Short mmCIF file of C-alpha atoms in Angstrom, two decimals:
data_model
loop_
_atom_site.label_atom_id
_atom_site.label_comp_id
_atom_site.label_asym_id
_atom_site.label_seq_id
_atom_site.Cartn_x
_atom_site.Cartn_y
_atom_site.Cartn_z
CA UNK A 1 0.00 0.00 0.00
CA UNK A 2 2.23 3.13 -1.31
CA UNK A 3 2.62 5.89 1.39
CA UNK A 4 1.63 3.50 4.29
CA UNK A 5 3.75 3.65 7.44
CA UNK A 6 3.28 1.83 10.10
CA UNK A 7 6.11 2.48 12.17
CA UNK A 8 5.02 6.66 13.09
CA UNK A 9 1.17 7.23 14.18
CA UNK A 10 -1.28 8.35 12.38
CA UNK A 11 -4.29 11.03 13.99
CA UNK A 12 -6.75 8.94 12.17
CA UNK A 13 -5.62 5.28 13.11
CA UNK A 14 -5.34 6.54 16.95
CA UNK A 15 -9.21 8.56 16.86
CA UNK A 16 -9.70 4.85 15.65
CA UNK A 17 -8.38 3.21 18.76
CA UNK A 18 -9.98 6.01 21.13
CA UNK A 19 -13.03 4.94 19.28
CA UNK A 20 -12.88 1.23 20.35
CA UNK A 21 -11.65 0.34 16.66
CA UNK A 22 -9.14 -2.41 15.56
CA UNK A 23 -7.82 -0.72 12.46
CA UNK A 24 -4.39 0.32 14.14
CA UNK A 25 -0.74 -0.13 14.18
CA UNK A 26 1.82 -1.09 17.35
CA UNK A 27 2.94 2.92 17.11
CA UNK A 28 -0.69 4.52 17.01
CA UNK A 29 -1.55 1.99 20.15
CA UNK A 30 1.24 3.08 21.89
CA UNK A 31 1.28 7.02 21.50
CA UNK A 32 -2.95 6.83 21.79
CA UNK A 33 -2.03 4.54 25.22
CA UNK A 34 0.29 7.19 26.81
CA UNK A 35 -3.01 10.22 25.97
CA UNK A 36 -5.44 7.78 27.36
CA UNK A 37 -3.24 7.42 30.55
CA UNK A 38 -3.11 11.32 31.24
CA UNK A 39 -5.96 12.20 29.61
CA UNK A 40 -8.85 9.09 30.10
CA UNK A 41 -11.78 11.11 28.89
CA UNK A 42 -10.31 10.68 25.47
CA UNK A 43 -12.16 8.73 24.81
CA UNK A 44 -15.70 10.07 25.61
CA UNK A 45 -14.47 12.92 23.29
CA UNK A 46 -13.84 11.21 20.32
CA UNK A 47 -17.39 9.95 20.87
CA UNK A 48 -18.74 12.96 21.90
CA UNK A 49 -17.38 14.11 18.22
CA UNK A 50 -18.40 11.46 16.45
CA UNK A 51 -22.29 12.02 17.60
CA UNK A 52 -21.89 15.81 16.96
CA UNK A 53 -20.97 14.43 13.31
CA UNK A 54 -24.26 12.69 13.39
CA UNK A 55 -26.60 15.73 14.72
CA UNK A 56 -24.59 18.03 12.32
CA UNK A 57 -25.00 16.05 9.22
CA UNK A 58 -28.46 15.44 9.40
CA UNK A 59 -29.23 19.07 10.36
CA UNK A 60 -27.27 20.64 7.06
CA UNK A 61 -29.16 17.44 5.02
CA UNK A 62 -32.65 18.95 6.31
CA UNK A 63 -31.49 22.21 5.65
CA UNK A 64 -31.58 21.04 2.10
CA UNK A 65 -27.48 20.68 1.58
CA UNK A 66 -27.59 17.10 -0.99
CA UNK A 67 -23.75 17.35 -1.31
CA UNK A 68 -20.91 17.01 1.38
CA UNK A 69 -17.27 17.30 1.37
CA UNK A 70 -15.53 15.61 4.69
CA UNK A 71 -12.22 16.57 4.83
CA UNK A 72 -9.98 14.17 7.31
CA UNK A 73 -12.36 11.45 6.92
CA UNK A 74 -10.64 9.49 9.13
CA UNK A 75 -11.32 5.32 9.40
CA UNK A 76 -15.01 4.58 8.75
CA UNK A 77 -16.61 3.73 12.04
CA UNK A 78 -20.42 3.65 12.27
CA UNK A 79 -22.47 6.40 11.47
CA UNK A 80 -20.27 7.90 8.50
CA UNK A 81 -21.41 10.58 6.50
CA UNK A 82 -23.03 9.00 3.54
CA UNK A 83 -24.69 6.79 6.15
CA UNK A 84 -26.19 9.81 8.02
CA UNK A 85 -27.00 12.10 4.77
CA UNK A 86 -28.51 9.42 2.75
CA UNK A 87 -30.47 8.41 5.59
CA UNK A 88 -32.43 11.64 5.75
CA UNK A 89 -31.70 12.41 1.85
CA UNK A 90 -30.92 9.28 -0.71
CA UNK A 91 -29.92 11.07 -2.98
CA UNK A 92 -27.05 12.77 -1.49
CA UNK A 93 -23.56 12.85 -2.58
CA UNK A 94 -20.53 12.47 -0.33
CA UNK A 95 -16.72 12.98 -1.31
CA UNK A 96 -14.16 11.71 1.43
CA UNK A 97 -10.90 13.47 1.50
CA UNK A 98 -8.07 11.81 3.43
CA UNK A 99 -4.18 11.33 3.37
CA UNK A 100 -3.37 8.07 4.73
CA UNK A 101 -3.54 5.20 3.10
CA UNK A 102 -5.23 2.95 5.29
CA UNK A 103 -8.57 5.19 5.51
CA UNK A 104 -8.72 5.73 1.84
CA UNK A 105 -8.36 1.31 1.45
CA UNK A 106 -11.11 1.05 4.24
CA UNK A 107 -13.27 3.90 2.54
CA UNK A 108 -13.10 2.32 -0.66
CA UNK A 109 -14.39 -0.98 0.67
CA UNK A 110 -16.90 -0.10 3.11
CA UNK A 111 -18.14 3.45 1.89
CA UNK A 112 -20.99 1.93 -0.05
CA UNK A 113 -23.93 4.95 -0.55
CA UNK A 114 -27.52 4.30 -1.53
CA UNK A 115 -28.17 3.37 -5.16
CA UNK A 116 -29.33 7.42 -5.50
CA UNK A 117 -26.57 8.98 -3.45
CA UNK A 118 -22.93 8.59 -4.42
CA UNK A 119 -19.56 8.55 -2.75
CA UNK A 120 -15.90 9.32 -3.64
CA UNK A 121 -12.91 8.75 -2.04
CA UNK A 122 -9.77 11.62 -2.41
CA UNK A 123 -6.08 11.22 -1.70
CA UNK A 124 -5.92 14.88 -0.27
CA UNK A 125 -4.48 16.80 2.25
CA UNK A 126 -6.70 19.72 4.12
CA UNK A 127 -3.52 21.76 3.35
CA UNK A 128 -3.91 21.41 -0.01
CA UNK A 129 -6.98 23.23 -0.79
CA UNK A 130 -6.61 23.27 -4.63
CA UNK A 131 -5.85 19.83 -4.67
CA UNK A 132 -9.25 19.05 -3.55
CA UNK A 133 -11.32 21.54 -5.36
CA UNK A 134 -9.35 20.51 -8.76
CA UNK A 135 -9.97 16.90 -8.11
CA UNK A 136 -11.83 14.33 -10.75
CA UNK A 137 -13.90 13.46 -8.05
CA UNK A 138 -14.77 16.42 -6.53
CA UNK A 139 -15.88 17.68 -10.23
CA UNK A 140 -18.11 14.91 -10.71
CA UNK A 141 -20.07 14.65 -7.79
CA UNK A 142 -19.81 17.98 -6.42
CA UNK A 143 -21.93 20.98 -8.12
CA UNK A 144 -20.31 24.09 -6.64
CA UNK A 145 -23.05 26.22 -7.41
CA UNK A 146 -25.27 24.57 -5.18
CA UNK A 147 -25.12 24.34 -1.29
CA UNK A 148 -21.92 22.31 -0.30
CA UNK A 149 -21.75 20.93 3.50
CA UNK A 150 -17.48 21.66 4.19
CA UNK A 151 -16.82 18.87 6.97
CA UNK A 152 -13.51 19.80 9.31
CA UNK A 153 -14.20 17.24 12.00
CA UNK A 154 -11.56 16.60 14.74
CA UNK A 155 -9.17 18.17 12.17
CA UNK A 156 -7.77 21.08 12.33
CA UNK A 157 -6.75 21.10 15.72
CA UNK A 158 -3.69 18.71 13.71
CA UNK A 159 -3.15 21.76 11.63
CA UNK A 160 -0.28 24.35 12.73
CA UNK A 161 -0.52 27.80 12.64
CA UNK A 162 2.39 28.32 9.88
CA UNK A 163 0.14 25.82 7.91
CA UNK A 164 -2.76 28.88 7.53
CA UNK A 165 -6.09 26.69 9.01
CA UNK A 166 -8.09 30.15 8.39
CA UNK A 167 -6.83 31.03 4.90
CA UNK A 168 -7.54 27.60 3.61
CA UNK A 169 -10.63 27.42 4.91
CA UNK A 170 -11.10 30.81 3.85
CA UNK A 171 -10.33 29.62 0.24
CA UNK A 172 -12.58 26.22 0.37
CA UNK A 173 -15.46 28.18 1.47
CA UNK A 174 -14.78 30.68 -1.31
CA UNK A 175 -15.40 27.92 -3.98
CA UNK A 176 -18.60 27.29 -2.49
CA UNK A 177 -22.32 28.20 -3.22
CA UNK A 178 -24.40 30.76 -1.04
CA UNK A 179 -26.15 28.37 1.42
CA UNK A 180 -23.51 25.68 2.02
CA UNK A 181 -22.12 25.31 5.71
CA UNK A 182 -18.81 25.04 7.06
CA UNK A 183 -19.09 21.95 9.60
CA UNK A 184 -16.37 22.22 12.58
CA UNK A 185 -14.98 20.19 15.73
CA UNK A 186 -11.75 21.32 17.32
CA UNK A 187 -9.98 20.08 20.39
CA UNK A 188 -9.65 23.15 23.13
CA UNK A 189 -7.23 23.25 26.50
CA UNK A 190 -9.54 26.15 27.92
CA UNK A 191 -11.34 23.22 30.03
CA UNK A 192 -8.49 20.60 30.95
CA UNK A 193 -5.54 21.82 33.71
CA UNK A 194 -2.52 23.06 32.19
CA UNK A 195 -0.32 20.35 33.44
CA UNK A 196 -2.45 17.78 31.94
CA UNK A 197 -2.58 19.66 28.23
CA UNK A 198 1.32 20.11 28.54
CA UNK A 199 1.78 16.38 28.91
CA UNK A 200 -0.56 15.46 26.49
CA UNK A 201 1.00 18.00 23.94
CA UNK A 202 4.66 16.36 24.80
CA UNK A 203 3.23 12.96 23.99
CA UNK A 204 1.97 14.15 20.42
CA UNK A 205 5.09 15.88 19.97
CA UNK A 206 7.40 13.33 20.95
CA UNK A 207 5.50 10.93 18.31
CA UNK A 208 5.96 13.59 15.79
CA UNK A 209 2.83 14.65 15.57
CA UNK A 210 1.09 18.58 15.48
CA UNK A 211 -1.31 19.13 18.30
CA UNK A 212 -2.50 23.27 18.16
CA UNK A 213 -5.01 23.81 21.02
CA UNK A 214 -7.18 26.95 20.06
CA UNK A 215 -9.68 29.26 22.33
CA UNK A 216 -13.19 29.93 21.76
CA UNK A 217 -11.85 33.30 20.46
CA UNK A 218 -9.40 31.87 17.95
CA UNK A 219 -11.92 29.44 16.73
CA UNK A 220 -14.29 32.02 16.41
CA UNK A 221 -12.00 32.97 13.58
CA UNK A 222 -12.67 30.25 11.30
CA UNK A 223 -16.12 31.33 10.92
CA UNK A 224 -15.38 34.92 9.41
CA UNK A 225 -17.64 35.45 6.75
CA UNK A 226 -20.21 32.86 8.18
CA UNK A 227 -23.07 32.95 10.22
CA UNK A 228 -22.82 30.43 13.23
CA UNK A 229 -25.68 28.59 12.96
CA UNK A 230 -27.64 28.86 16.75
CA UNK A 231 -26.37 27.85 19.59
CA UNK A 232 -23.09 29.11 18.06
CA UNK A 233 -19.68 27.58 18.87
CA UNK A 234 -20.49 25.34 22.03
CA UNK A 235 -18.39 23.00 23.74
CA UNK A 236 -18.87 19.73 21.49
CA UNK A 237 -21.37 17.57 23.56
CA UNK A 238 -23.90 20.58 24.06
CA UNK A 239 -24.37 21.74 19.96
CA UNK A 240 -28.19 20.54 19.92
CA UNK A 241 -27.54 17.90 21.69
CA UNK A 242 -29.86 14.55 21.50
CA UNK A 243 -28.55 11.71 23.28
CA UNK A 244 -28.12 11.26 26.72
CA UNK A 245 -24.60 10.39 26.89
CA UNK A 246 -24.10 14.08 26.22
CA UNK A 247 -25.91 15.34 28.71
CA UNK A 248 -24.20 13.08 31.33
CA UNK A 249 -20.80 14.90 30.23
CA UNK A 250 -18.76 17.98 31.17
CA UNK A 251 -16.84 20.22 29.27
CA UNK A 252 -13.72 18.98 30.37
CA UNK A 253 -14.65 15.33 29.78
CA UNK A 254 -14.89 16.82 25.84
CA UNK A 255 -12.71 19.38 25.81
CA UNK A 256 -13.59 20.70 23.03
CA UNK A 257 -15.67 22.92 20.48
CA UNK A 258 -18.07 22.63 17.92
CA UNK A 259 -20.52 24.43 15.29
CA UNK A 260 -22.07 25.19 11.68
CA UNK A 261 -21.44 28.49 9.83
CA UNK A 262 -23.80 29.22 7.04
CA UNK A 263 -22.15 31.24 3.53
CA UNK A 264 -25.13 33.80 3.31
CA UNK A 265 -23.39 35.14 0.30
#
């Protein structure tokens, strides 16, 4: 599988192992095993994400948005876009863009849509925002001058600063349609004690991996241009919540944010 390396973690394969999954390597068990040990509510984040997916997928679908494009797929879990979209719209259409190899093999062989709907798979990175937009895929399924659902899930917190989050997303959102929605989850240290988010920053760093914690007020950035969709940008578990396992949680059990900006024009 070209590109495929096993030996350094991957963000994807370990939100795979916080999720309970199997599709993971000795290195992504080990560096997620050292968070989970300083950080055990993990775990009830990625989940706490991974409903917020759910609620905010089938709220942009009854909005009337037919296409999405999820950027850092990640491994397919239950519950995955094209599973949520299609449910409330069959005819929806769904292009995954990931980087590793592994997610793009699983998406290929388990991202099956409804005979209506379709679903693509892209070899992309989020920091390549041309790359995306100028992909086959994303010119067949896509229509750009209809309503587009942008999906930045549990991303960009894996996204330095010198890598300019807000000027990609700036020029994604810029390719799309007045009424399409910018879809967002990021991690946050504002609820978890400093010495705790130091450790669990030296863990990601010393696996070689980019961890950026951002504030309510720096997240608030991403949605210039947009308007954030009520109750705003709310920690994760509390954006129109539905399931009881949210309610049971705190803040700092999630720590983190989430919400939907709407392109007016």
């Amino acid at each position: 599988m070209s590109g495929l390396r096993i030996d350094v973690p991957h963000p994807a394969r370990m939100y795979d192992y916080y999720l309970g999954g199997k599709d993971s390597f000795p290195a992504d068990r080990a560096a997620a095993g050292r968070v989970v040990a300083l950080f055990p509510q993990v775990r009830a984040t990625a989940r706490a994400n991974r409903r917020f997916l759910g609620r905010a997928v089938r709220y942009a679908a009854r909005q009337g948005i037919h296409q999405f494009l999820d950027i850092g797929t990640g491994i397919p879990t239950a519950d995955n876009t094209h599973e949520v979209a299609q449910a409330v719209t069959a005819d929806a259409r769904i292009v995954y863009v990931d980087n590793d190899p592994i997610v793009l093999s699983h998406a290929r062989a388990l991202l099956r849509g409804t005979p209506e709907g379709r679903t693509a798979y892209v070899d992309a990175d989020f920091r390549d925002p041309a790359a995306i937009l100028g992909s086959a895929q994303v010119k067949e399924l896509l229509d750009l001058s209809r309503p587009v659902a942008l999906m930045v899930v549990s991303l960009l917190h894996f996204v330095s600063d010198e890598d300019r989050p807000a000027e990609v997303l700036k020029e994604l959102t810029s390719a799309l349609a007045p009424g399409s929605a910018l879809i967002l989850s990021h991690a946050t240290d504002e609820f978890t004690p400093p010495e705790v988010a130091a450790n669990v920053l030296r863990t990601y760093t010393a696996a070689g991996l980019s961890l950026t914690s951002r504030t309510h007020a720096e997240l608030l950035h991403f949605f210039d241009g947009l308007e954030l969709v009520d109750p705003g940008l709310v920690p994760v578990h509390e954006w129109r919540t539905e399931d009881q396992a949210d309610r049971a949680l705190t803040s700092g059990e999630v720590a983190g944010y989430a919400g939907i900006g709407v392109k007016r024009s």
